[in-house]
PDB file of C-alpha atoms in Angstrom:
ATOM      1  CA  UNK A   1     -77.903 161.135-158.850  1.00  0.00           C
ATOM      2  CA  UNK A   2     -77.527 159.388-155.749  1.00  0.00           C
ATOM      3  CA  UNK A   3     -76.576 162.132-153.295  1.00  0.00           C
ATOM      4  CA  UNK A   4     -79.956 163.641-154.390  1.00  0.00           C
ATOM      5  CA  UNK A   5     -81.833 160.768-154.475  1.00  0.00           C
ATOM      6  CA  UNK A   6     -80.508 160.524-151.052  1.00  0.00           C
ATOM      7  CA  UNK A   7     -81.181 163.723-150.039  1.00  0.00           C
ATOM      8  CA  UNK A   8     -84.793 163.707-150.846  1.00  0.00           C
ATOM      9  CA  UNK A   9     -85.172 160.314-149.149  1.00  0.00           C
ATOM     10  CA  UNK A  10     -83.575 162.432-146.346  1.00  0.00           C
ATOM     11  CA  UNK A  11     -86.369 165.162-146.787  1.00  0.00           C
ATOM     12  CA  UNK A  12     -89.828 162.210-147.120  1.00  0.00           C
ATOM     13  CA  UNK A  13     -88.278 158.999-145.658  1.00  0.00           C
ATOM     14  CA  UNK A  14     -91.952 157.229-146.304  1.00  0.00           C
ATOM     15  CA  UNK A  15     -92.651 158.433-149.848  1.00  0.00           C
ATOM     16  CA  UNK A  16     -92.750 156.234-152.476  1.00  0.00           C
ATOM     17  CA  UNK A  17     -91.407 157.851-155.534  1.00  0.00           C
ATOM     18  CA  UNK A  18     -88.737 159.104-153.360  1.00  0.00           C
ATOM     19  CA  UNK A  19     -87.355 155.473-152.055  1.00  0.00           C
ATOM     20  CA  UNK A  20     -87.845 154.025-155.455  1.00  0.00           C
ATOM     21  CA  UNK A  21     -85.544 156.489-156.691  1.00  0.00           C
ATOM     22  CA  UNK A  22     -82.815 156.082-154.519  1.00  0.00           C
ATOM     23  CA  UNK A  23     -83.114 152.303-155.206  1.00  0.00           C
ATOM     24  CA  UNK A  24     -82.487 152.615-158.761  1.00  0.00           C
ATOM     25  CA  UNK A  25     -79.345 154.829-158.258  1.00  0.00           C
ATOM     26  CA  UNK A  26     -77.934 152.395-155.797  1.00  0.00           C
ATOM     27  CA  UNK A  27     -78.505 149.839-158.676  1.00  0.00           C
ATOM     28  CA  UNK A  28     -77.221 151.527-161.194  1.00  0.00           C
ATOM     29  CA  UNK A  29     -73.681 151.310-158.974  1.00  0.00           C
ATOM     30  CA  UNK A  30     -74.207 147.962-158.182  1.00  0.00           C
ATOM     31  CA  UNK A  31     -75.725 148.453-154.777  1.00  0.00           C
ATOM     32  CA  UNK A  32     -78.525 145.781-155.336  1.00  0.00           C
ATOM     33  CA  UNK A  33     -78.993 144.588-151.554  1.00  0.00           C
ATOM     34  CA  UNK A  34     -79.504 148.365-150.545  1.00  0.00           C
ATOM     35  CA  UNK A  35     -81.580 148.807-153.877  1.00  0.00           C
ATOM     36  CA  UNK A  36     -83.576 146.133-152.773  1.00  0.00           C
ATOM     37  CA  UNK A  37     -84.187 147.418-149.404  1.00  0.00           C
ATOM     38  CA  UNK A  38     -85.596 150.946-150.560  1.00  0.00           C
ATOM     39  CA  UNK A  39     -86.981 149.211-153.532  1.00  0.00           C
ATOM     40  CA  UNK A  40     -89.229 147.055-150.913  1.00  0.00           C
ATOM     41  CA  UNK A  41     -90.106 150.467-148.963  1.00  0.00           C
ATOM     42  CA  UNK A  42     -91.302 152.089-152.090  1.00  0.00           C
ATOM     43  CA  UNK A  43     -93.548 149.214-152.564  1.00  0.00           C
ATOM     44  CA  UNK A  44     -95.398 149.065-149.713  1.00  0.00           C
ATOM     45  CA  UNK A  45     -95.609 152.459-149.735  1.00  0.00           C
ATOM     46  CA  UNK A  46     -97.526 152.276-152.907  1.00  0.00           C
ATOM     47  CA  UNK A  47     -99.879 149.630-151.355  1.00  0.00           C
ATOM     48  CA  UNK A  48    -100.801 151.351-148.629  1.00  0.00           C
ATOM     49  CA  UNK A  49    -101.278 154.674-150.393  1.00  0.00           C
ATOM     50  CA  UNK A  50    -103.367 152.258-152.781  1.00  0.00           C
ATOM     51  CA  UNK A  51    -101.306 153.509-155.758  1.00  0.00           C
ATOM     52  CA  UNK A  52    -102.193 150.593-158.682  1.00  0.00           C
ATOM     53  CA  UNK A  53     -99.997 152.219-161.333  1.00  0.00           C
ATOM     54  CA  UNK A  54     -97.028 153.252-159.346  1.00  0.00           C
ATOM     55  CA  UNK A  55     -97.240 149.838-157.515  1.00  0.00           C
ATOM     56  CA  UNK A  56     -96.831 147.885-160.263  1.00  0.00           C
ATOM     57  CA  UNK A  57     -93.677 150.251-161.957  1.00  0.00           C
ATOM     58  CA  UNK A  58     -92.092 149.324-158.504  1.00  0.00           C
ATOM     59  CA  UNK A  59     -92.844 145.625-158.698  1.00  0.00           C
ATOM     60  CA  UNK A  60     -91.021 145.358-161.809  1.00  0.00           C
ATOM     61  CA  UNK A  61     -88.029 147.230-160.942  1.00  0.00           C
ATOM     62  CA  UNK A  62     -87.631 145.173-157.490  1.00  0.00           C
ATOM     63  CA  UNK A  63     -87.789 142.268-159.188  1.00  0.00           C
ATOM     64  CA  UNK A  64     -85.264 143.486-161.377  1.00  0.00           C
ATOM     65  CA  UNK A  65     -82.977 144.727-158.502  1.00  0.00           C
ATOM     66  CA  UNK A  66     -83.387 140.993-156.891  1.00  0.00           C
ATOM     67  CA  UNK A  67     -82.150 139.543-160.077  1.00  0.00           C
ATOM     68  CA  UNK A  68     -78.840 142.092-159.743  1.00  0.00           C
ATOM     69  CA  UNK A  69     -79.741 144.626-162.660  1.00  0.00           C
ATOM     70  CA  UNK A  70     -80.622 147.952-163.126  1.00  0.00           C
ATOM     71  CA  UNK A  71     -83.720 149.228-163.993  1.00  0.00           C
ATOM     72  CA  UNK A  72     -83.444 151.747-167.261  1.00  0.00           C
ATOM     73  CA  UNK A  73     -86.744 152.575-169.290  1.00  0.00           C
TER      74      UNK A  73
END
């Protein structure tokens, strides 16, 4: 999941969906500094794209990655 997530980050370095899900496979290995660093692009990302309901999804999980766990659904 992460060389993908990776590789599409690779592919659109400035959207959204594709930074938030590299963060969350960086968390789910533990990786919560660099989780919080993509998880951080994806959010103001969202903001400026204006994107209300992905915005918020990415709030949570940031805040989840700051508090050093993974975000599952």
């Amino acid at each position: 999941a992460l060389e993908l997530a990776q590789r599409a980050v690779q592919a659109g370095p400035n959207v959204p969906a594709f930074l938030s899900g590299l963060a969350a496979a960086l968390a789910e290995q533990g990786r919560f500094a660099e989780a919080v660093e993509f998880g951080a692009r994806a959010v103001a990302g969202d903001r400026a794209a204006r994107d209300t309901k992905a915005l918020l999804k990415d709030e949570q999980r940031l805040a989840a990655y700051r508090a050093g766990k993974p975000w599952r659904e």
